Amino acid sequence: NNLRLLSTDTNSGAGTARNIGVKAAKGNFIALLDSDDVMHPKHLEISINMLKSNINANFSYSAVGDMESMNEDMSPPDNLWVIGEKFIKHPRPYLFDLHFGTSSGIVFRKEIFDKIGFFDGRMRAAEDTDFFIRASELGLGLPVNKTLVFKDHKSKDRLTSNYVENAKAYDIIINKNLNYIFANSFLMKKWLYKSIWLNFYAGNKKQAVKYLLKLFGKGIFLPKGILITVFGLVLSSSKFVRLHKYLSGKK
């Protein structure tokens, strides 16, 4: 029997569940699949063959489609993400940009976990973001120019709207990468600004203000950071979320 079902007594988050699966796996390659995503039948075959042909790549990632528009020919979207050339030489290039679409499109060599460790079990959201930032020290992922996984954007199970857990996760990511982030003004603006509005989303106004003050302490006066802090302090969390999504064009 090539299938093993592993379960836990409590829901400890995706990172912990993935770690359990990876440690139990016997093969040389690891693929992830969330409950609200679907793999194309040829996803594993294509991705693993790509990795076998590119021995220096530690993992691959495919284009991601919407479940409502699944197609048989695997045609990639026009926007298959590839990190910009100007970021490649940084020790952790995925701090600058990271848009895999979904972790279900990733296939790893199992040995990568021996090199950088496992998913951070403290994080109930964005644990994949943290993992890939660390993985980028070993090299960039190998893009597979085909649509091999599909997301259900209507699923209620997705964690993207869990603002409290996302805010906590980004606090952890920032603390893990403080030396890199505070050495680069672009990274400071990118990560601290996101943590400002995420903490306002989560209703943690004091933490949001702390991130703005950290920018001030480094001599960075970010107008949009100041503006959303004013709105965040005077509005309820729900009203702030609606306003920020409207201003930023988020759905």
PDB file of C-alpha atoms in Angstrom:
ATOM      1  CA  ASN A   1       0.000   0.000   0.000  1.00  0.00           C
ATOM      2  CA  ASN A   2       1.567   3.298  -1.119  1.00  0.00           C
ATOM      3  CA  LEU A   3      -0.859   5.465   0.876  1.00  0.00           C
ATOM      4  CA  ARG A   4      -0.601   6.327   4.568  1.00  0.00           C
ATOM      5  CA  LEU A   5      -3.157   8.389   6.446  1.00  0.00           C
ATOM      6  CA  LEU A   6      -1.762  10.415   9.337  1.00  0.00           C
ATOM      7  CA  SER A   7      -3.934  12.388  11.723  1.00  0.00           C
ATOM      8  CA  THR A   8      -3.508  14.505  14.850  1.00  0.00           C
ATOM      9  CA  ASP A   9      -5.689  14.725  17.947  1.00  0.00           C
ATOM     10  CA  THR A  10      -5.859  18.515  17.748  1.00  0.00           C
ATOM     11  CA  ASN A  11      -5.641  21.107  14.996  1.00  0.00           C
ATOM     12  CA  SER A  12      -2.175  22.571  15.495  1.00  0.00           C
ATOM     13  CA  GLY A  13      -2.053  24.411  12.206  1.00  0.00           C
ATOM     14  CA  ALA A  14      -0.863  23.696   8.687  1.00  0.00           C
ATOM     15  CA  GLY A  15       2.821  24.030   9.524  1.00  0.00           C
ATOM     16  CA  THR A  16       2.742  21.356  12.220  1.00  0.00           C
ATOM     17  CA  ALA A  17       0.646  19.037  10.045  1.00  0.00           C
ATOM     18  CA  ARG A  18       3.057  19.437   7.143  1.00  0.00           C
ATOM     19  CA  ASN A  19       6.032  18.721   9.379  1.00  0.00           C
ATOM     20  CA  ILE A  20       4.443  15.484  10.538  1.00  0.00           C
ATOM     21  CA  GLY A  21       3.863  14.439   6.940  1.00  0.00           C
ATOM     22  CA  VAL A  22       7.350  15.368   5.764  1.00  0.00           C
ATOM     23  CA  LYS A  23       9.025  13.476   8.608  1.00  0.00           C
ATOM     24  CA  ALA A  24       6.960  10.373   7.855  1.00  0.00           C
ATOM     25  CA  ALA A  25       7.554  10.502   4.093  1.00  0.00           C
ATOM     26  CA  LYS A  26       9.830   7.877   2.534  1.00  0.00           C
ATOM     27  CA  GLY A  27      10.293   9.369  -0.930  1.00  0.00           C
ATOM     28  CA  ASN A  28      12.770  11.919  -2.270  1.00  0.00           C
ATOM     29  CA  PHE A  29      10.156  14.523  -3.211  1.00  0.00           C
ATOM     30  CA  ILE A  30       7.480  16.284  -1.165  1.00  0.00           C
ATOM     31  CA  ALA A  31       4.339  17.901  -2.580  1.00  0.00           C
ATOM     32  CA  LEU A  32       1.777  19.874  -0.587  1.00  0.00           C
ATOM     33  CA  LEU A  33      -1.969  19.976  -1.180  1.00  0.00           C
ATOM     34  CA  ASP A  34      -4.401  22.058   0.838  1.00  0.00           C
ATOM     35  CA  SER A  35      -7.981  20.882   1.291  1.00  0.00           C
ATOM     36  CA  ASP A  36      -9.413  23.597  -0.959  1.00  0.00           C
ATOM     37  CA  ASP A  37      -6.935  23.165  -3.835  1.00  0.00           C
ATOM     38  CA  VAL A  38      -6.844  20.657  -6.678  1.00  0.00           C
ATOM     39  CA  MET A  39      -3.822  19.221  -8.500  1.00  0.00           C
ATOM     40  CA  HIS A  40      -3.805  18.617 -12.228  1.00  0.00           C
ATOM     41  CA  PRO A  41      -3.371  14.840 -12.795  1.00  0.00           C
ATOM     42  CA  LYS A  42       0.053  15.477 -14.357  1.00  0.00           C
ATOM     43  CA  HIS A  43       1.271  17.937 -11.716  1.00  0.00           C
ATOM     44  CA  LEU A  44       3.606  15.548  -9.897  1.00  0.00           C
ATOM     45  CA  GLU A  45       4.931  13.896 -13.042  1.00  0.00           C
ATOM     46  CA  ILE A  46       5.783  17.191 -14.728  1.00  0.00           C
ATOM     47  CA  SER A  47       7.191  18.896 -11.623  1.00  0.00           C
ATOM     48  CA  ILE A  48       9.361  15.965 -10.522  1.00  0.00           C
ATOM     49  CA  ASN A  49      10.747  15.475 -14.031  1.00  0.00           C
ATOM     50  CA  MET A  50      11.646  19.180 -14.111  1.00  0.00           C
ATOM     51  CA  LEU A  51      13.515  18.837 -10.824  1.00  0.00           C
ATOM     52  CA  LYS A  52      15.308  15.717 -12.005  1.00  0.00           C
ATOM     53  CA  SER A  53      16.468  17.658 -15.061  1.00  0.00           C
ATOM     54  CA  ASN A  54      17.644  20.617 -12.937  1.00  0.00           C
ATOM     55  CA  ILE A  55      19.756  19.138 -10.171  1.00  0.00           C
ATOM     56  CA  ASN A  56      20.611  22.546  -8.670  1.00  0.00           C
ATOM     57  CA  ALA A  57      16.971  23.431  -7.969  1.00  0.00           C
ATOM     58  CA  ASN A  58      15.640  22.527  -4.521  1.00  0.00           C
ATOM     59  CA  PHE A  59      11.974  23.008  -5.395  1.00  0.00           C
ATOM     60  CA  SER A  60       9.664  23.882  -8.264  1.00  0.00           C
ATOM     61  CA  TYR A  61       6.446  25.861  -8.479  1.00  0.00           C
ATOM     62  CA  SER A  62       3.762  25.974 -11.138  1.00  0.00           C
ATOM     63  CA  ALA A  63       1.269  28.534 -12.331  1.00  0.00           C
ATOM     64  CA  VAL A  64      -2.011  28.592 -10.410  1.00  0.00           C
ATOM     65  CA  GLY A  65      -5.499  28.749 -11.855  1.00  0.00           C
ATOM     66  CA  ASP A  66      -9.007  29.220 -10.534  1.00  0.00           C
ATOM     67  CA  MET A  67     -10.958  26.005  -9.936  1.00  0.00           C
ATOM     68  CA  GLU A  68     -13.891  27.397 -11.901  1.00  0.00           C
ATOM     69  CA  SER A  69     -11.738  27.691 -15.022  1.00  0.00           C
ATOM     70  CA  MET A  70      -9.776  24.438 -14.954  1.00  0.00           C
ATOM     71  CA  ASN A  71      -8.469  23.503 -18.364  1.00  0.00           C
ATOM     72  CA  GLU A  72      -7.067  20.325 -19.862  1.00  0.00           C
ATOM     73  CA  ASP A  73      -4.164  21.815 -21.781  1.00  0.00           C
ATOM     74  CA  MET A  74      -2.463  23.319 -18.685  1.00  0.00           C
ATOM     75  CA  SER A  75      -1.990  26.644 -20.468  1.00  0.00           C
ATOM     76  CA  PRO A  76      -0.156  29.020 -18.114  1.00  0.00           C
ATOM     77  CA  PRO A  77      -1.531  32.443 -17.271  1.00  0.00           C
ATOM     78  CA  ASP A  78       0.262  35.476 -18.618  1.00  0.00           C
ATOM     79  CA  ASN A  79       1.572  36.321 -15.154  1.00  0.00           C
ATOM     80  CA  LEU A  80       3.558  33.255 -14.053  1.00  0.00           C
ATOM     81  CA  TRP A  81       5.605  34.791 -11.264  1.00  0.00           C
ATOM     82  CA  VAL A  82       9.392  34.999 -11.533  1.00  0.00           C
ATOM     83  CA  ILE A  83      11.434  37.100  -9.116  1.00  0.00           C
ATOM     84  CA  GLY A  84      13.104  40.207 -10.543  1.00  0.00           C
ATOM     85  CA  GLU A  85      16.767  40.086 -11.519  1.00  0.00           C
ATOM     86  CA  LYS A  86      17.647  43.000  -9.215  1.00  0.00           C
ATOM     87  CA  PHE A  87      16.769  40.936  -6.122  1.00  0.00           C
ATOM     88  CA  ILE A  88      18.579  37.688  -6.948  1.00  0.00           C
ATOM     89  CA  LYS A  89      21.922  38.549  -5.335  1.00  0.00           C
ATOM     90  CA  HIS A  90      20.387  39.337  -1.933  1.00  0.00           C
ATOM     91  CA  PRO A  91      20.994  36.650   0.759  1.00  0.00           C
ATOM     92  CA  ARG A  92      17.224  36.171   1.101  1.00  0.00           C
ATOM     93  CA  PRO A  93      15.716  37.382  -2.185  1.00  0.00           C
ATOM     94  CA  TYR A  94      12.165  36.311  -1.347  1.00  0.00           C
ATOM     95  CA  LEU A  95      12.036  39.030   1.282  1.00  0.00           C
ATOM     96  CA  PHE A  96      11.644  41.418  -1.645  1.00  0.00           C
ATOM     97  CA  ASP A  97       9.029  39.514  -3.582  1.00  0.00           C
ATOM     98  CA  LEU A  98       7.175  36.225  -3.146  1.00  0.00           C
ATOM     99  CA  HIS A  99       4.115  35.304  -5.209  1.00  0.00           C
ATOM    100  CA  PHE A 100       3.824  31.551  -5.648  1.00  0.00           C
ATOM    101  CA  GLY A 101       0.038  31.740  -5.647  1.00  0.00           C
ATOM    102  CA  THR A 102      -0.457  28.686  -3.438  1.00  0.00           C
ATOM    103  CA  SER A 103       1.838  26.299  -1.640  1.00  0.00           C
ATOM    104  CA  SER A 104      -0.043  23.436  -3.329  1.00  0.00           C
ATOM    105  CA  GLY A 105       1.892  24.211  -6.501  1.00  0.00           C
ATOM    106  CA  ILE A 106       5.232  23.455  -4.827  1.00  0.00           C
ATOM    107  CA  VAL A 107       7.248  20.245  -5.130  1.00  0.00           C
ATOM    108  CA  PHE A 108      10.363  19.992  -2.912  1.00  0.00           C
ATOM    109  CA  ARG A 109      13.361  17.778  -2.742  1.00  0.00           C
ATOM    110  CA  LYS A 110      12.995  16.246   0.697  1.00  0.00           C
ATOM    111  CA  GLU A 111      16.616  17.090   1.520  1.00  0.00           C
ATOM    112  CA  ILE A 112      15.776  20.799   1.636  1.00  0.00           C
ATOM    113  CA  PHE A 113      14.257  20.238   5.095  1.00  0.00           C
ATOM    114  CA  ASP A 114      17.594  18.893   6.322  1.00  0.00           C
ATOM    115  CA  LYS A 115      19.227  22.116   5.156  1.00  0.00           C
ATOM    116  CA  ILE A 116      16.882  24.812   6.454  1.00  0.00           C
ATOM    117  CA  GLY A 117      14.626  23.067   8.951  1.00  0.00           C
ATOM    118  CA  PHE A 118      10.872  22.594   8.886  1.00  0.00           C
ATOM    119  CA  PHE A 119       7.817  24.832   8.862  1.00  0.00           C
ATOM    120  CA  ASP A 120       7.503  27.028  11.945  1.00  0.00           C
ATOM    121  CA  GLY A 121       4.864  25.351  14.113  1.00  0.00           C
ATOM    122  CA  ARG A 122       4.165  28.588  15.993  1.00  0.00           C
ATOM    123  CA  MET A 123       2.561  30.100  12.908  1.00  0.00           C
ATOM    124  CA  ARG A 124      -1.082  29.429  12.040  1.00  0.00           C
ATOM    125  CA  ALA A 125      -0.787  31.493   8.867  1.00  0.00           C
ATOM    126  CA  ALA A 126       1.967  32.521   6.418  1.00  0.00           C
ATOM    127  CA  GLU A 127       4.131  29.586   7.515  1.00  0.00           C
ATOM    128  CA  ASP A 128       4.843  28.931   3.846  1.00  0.00           C
ATOM    129  CA  THR A 129       6.003  32.542   3.368  1.00  0.00           C
ATOM    130  CA  ASP A 130       8.454  32.129   6.237  1.00  0.00           C
ATOM    131  CA  PHE A 131       9.685  28.796   4.872  1.00  0.00           C
ATOM    132  CA  PHE A 132      10.342  30.103   1.367  1.00  0.00           C
ATOM    133  CA  ILE A 133      12.147  33.197   2.628  1.00  0.00           C
ATOM    134  CA  ARG A 134      14.542  30.863   4.415  1.00  0.00           C
ATOM    135  CA  ALA A 135      14.704  28.536   1.416  1.00  0.00           C
ATOM    136  CA  SER A 136      15.733  31.398  -0.854  1.00  0.00           C
ATOM    137  CA  GLU A 137      19.149  31.374   0.831  1.00  0.00           C
ATOM    138  CA  LEU A 138      19.746  28.080  -0.990  1.00  0.00           C
ATOM    139  CA  GLY A 139      18.553  29.381  -4.346  1.00  0.00           C
ATOM    140  CA  LEU A 140      15.416  30.370  -6.204  1.00  0.00           C
ATOM    141  CA  GLY A 141      12.586  27.999  -6.984  1.00  0.00           C
ATOM    142  CA  LEU A 142      12.277  26.519 -10.465  1.00  0.00           C
ATOM    143  CA  PRO A 143       9.219  27.943 -12.300  1.00  0.00           C
ATOM    144  CA  VAL A 144       7.153  25.415 -14.260  1.00  0.00           C
ATOM    145  CA  ASN A 145       5.380  27.312 -17.022  1.00  0.00           C
ATOM    146  CA  LYS A 146       2.143  25.336 -16.799  1.00  0.00           C
ATOM    147  CA  THR A 147      -1.024  25.657 -14.752  1.00  0.00           C
ATOM    148  CA  LEU A 148      -0.891  22.565 -12.548  1.00  0.00           C
ATOM    149  CA  VAL A 149      -2.908  23.532  -9.468  1.00  0.00           C
ATOM    150  CA  PHE A 150      -6.228  25.270  -8.990  1.00  0.00           C
ATOM    151  CA  LYS A 151      -7.604  27.218  -6.022  1.00  0.00           C
ATOM    152  CA  ASP A 152     -11.134  27.554  -4.779  1.00  0.00           C
ATOM    153  CA  HIS A 153     -11.285  31.265  -3.993  1.00  0.00           C
ATOM    154  CA  LYS A 154     -14.779  30.854  -2.537  1.00  0.00           C
ATOM    155  CA  SER A 155     -13.735  28.345   0.110  1.00  0.00           C
ATOM    156  CA  LYS A 156     -14.428  29.378   3.696  1.00  0.00           C
ATOM    157  CA  ASP A 157     -11.485  27.301   4.909  1.00  0.00           C
ATOM    158  CA  ARG A 158      -8.821  29.638   3.588  1.00  0.00           C
ATOM    159  CA  LEU A 159      -6.747  31.419   6.239  1.00  0.00           C
ATOM    160  CA  THR A 160      -6.158  34.552   4.179  1.00  0.00           C
ATOM    161  CA  SER A 161      -8.957  36.372   6.030  1.00  0.00           C
ATOM    162  CA  ASN A 162      -7.774  35.342   9.509  1.00  0.00           C
ATOM    163  CA  TYR A 163      -6.277  38.693  10.382  1.00  0.00           C
ATOM    164  CA  VAL A 164      -5.180  37.892  13.938  1.00  0.00           C
ATOM    165  CA  GLU A 165      -3.154  34.850  12.866  1.00  0.00           C
ATOM    166  CA  ASN A 166      -1.678  36.670   9.873  1.00  0.00           C
ATOM    167  CA  ALA A 167      -0.626  39.599  12.043  1.00  0.00           C
ATOM    168  CA  LYS A 168       1.059  37.248  14.519  1.00  0.00           C
ATOM    169  CA  ALA A 169       2.779  35.400  11.676  1.00  0.00           C
ATOM    170  CA  TYR A 170       4.213  38.561  10.149  1.00  0.00           C
ATOM    171  CA  ASP A 171       5.491  39.638  13.561  1.00  0.00           C
ATOM    172  CA  ILE A 172       7.444  36.363  13.685  1.00  0.00           C
ATOM    173  CA  ILE A 173       8.732  36.723  10.117  1.00  0.00           C
ATOM    174  CA  ILE A 174       9.958  40.255  10.768  1.00  0.00           C
ATOM    175  CA  ASN A 175      11.733  39.228  13.964  1.00  0.00           C
ATOM    176  CA  LYS A 176      13.442  36.365  12.146  1.00  0.00           C
ATOM    177  CA  ASN A 177      14.703  38.716   9.439  1.00  0.00           C
ATOM    178  CA  LEU A 178      15.387  41.900  11.405  1.00  0.00           C
ATOM    179  CA  ASN A 179      18.995  42.238  10.255  1.00  0.00           C
ATOM    180  CA  TYR A 180      18.026  42.017   6.588  1.00  0.00           C
ATOM    181  CA  ILE A 181      14.912  44.176   6.868  1.00  0.00           C
ATOM    182  CA  PHE A 182      16.473  46.993   8.907  1.00  0.00           C
ATOM    183  CA  ALA A 183      19.488  47.129   6.602  1.00  0.00           C
ATOM    184  CA  ASN A 184      17.322  48.041   3.591  1.00  0.00           C
ATOM    185  CA  SER A 185      14.866  50.941   3.421  1.00  0.00           C
ATOM    186  CA  PHE A 186      12.738  49.222   0.778  1.00  0.00           C
ATOM    187  CA  LEU A 187      12.323  46.140   2.963  1.00  0.00           C
ATOM    188  CA  MET A 188      11.553  48.272   6.003  1.00  0.00           C
ATOM    189  CA  LYS A 189       8.788  50.081   4.155  1.00  0.00           C
ATOM    190  CA  LYS A 190       7.424  46.862   2.664  1.00  0.00           C
ATOM    191  CA  TRP A 191       7.318  44.711   5.810  1.00  0.00           C
ATOM    192  CA  LEU A 192       6.585  47.294   8.469  1.00  0.00           C
ATOM    193  CA  TYR A 193       3.840  48.928   6.420  1.00  0.00           C
ATOM    194  CA  LYS A 194       2.174  45.536   5.919  1.00  0.00           C
ATOM    195  CA  SER A 195       2.400  44.825   9.629  1.00  0.00           C
ATOM    196  CA  ILE A 196       0.849  48.205  10.418  1.00  0.00           C
ATOM    197  CA  TRP A 197      -2.316  47.532   8.448  1.00  0.00           C
ATOM    198  CA  LEU A 198      -2.448  43.833   9.364  1.00  0.00           C
ATOM    199  CA  ASN A 199      -2.403  44.702  13.056  1.00  0.00           C
ATOM    200  CA  PHE A 200      -5.154  47.268  12.544  1.00  0.00           C
ATOM    201  CA  TYR A 201      -7.125  44.542  10.715  1.00  0.00           C
ATOM    202  CA  ALA A 202      -6.582  42.316  13.759  1.00  0.00           C
ATOM    203  CA  GLY A 203      -7.669  45.049  16.171  1.00  0.00           C
ATOM    204  CA  ASN A 204      -4.194  45.319  17.712  1.00  0.00           C
ATOM    205  CA  LYS A 205      -3.790  49.073  17.508  1.00  0.00           C
ATOM    206  CA  LYS A 206      -0.862  49.331  19.936  1.00  0.00           C
ATOM    207  CA  GLN A 207       1.220  46.906  17.891  1.00  0.00           C
ATOM    208  CA  ALA A 208       0.361  48.768  14.683  1.00  0.00           C
ATOM    209  CA  VAL A 209       1.564  52.043  16.186  1.00  0.00           C
ATOM    210  CA  LYS A 210       4.776  50.364  17.367  1.00  0.00           C
ATOM    211  CA  TYR A 211       5.615  49.463  13.777  1.00  0.00           C
ATOM    212  CA  LEU A 212       5.025  53.028  12.628  1.00  0.00           C
ATOM    213  CA  LEU A 213       7.292  54.285  15.426  1.00  0.00           C
ATOM    214  CA  LYS A 214       9.975  51.812  14.314  1.00  0.00           C
ATOM    215  CA  LEU A 215       9.905  53.455  10.894  1.00  0.00           C
ATOM    216  CA  PHE A 216      10.192  56.874  12.519  1.00  0.00           C
ATOM    217  CA  GLY A 217      13.105  55.609  14.603  1.00  0.00           C
ATOM    218  CA  LYS A 218      14.975  54.756  11.403  1.00  0.00           C
ATOM    219  CA  GLY A 219      14.278  58.180   9.920  1.00  0.00           C
ATOM    220  CA  ILE A 220      11.612  56.880   7.516  1.00  0.00           C
ATOM    221  CA  PHE A 221       8.411  58.923   7.303  1.00  0.00           C
ATOM    222  CA  LEU A 222       6.042  56.908   5.146  1.00  0.00           C
ATOM    223  CA  PRO A 223       3.001  59.059   4.249  1.00  0.00           C
ATOM    224  CA  LYS A 224       0.684  56.101   3.600  1.00  0.00           C
ATOM    225  CA  GLY A 225       1.797  54.532   6.883  1.00  0.00           C
ATOM    226  CA  ILE A 226       0.961  57.709   8.767  1.00  0.00           C
ATOM    227  CA  LEU A 227      -2.372  58.044   6.971  1.00  0.00           C
ATOM    228  CA  ILE A 228      -3.570  54.511   7.680  1.00  0.00           C
ATOM    229  CA  THR A 229      -2.449  54.843  11.292  1.00  0.00           C
ATOM    230  CA  VAL A 230      -4.666  57.903  11.694  1.00  0.00           C
ATOM    231  CA  PHE A 231      -7.595  56.016  10.162  1.00  0.00           C
ATOM    232  CA  GLY A 232      -6.786  52.907  12.201  1.00  0.00           C
ATOM    233  CA  LEU A 233      -6.826  54.801  15.478  1.00  0.00           C
ATOM    234  CA  VAL A 234     -10.149  56.558  14.900  1.00  0.00           C
ATOM    235  CA  LEU A 235     -12.086  53.764  13.163  1.00  0.00           C
ATOM    236  CA  SER A 236     -13.266  50.393  14.390  1.00  0.00           C
ATOM    237  CA  SER A 237     -11.400  47.398  12.987  1.00  0.00           C
ATOM    238  CA  SER A 238     -14.265  46.438  10.675  1.00  0.00           C
ATOM    239  CA  LYS A 239     -14.580  49.953   9.254  1.00  0.00           C
ATOM    240  CA  PHE A 240     -10.808  50.201   8.849  1.00  0.00           C
ATOM    241  CA  VAL A 241     -10.714  46.904   6.942  1.00  0.00           C
ATOM    242  CA  ARG A 242     -13.418  48.076   4.537  1.00  0.00           C
ATOM    243  CA  LEU A 243     -11.741  51.449   3.989  1.00  0.00           C
ATOM    244  CA  HIS A 244      -8.245  50.012   3.511  1.00  0.00           C
ATOM    245  CA  LYS A 245      -9.460  47.369   1.075  1.00  0.00           C
ATOM    246  CA  TYR A 246     -11.302  50.041  -0.891  1.00  0.00           C
ATOM    247  CA  LEU A 247      -8.273  52.355  -1.013  1.00  0.00           C
ATOM    248  CA  SER A 248      -5.862  49.564  -1.918  1.00  0.00           C
ATOM    249  CA  GLY A 249      -8.149  47.949  -4.497  1.00  0.00           C
ATOM    250  CA  LYS A 250      -8.459  44.695  -2.554  1.00  0.00           C
ATOM    251  CA  LYS A 251     -11.619  42.621  -2.863  1.00  0.00           C
TER     252      LYS A 251
END
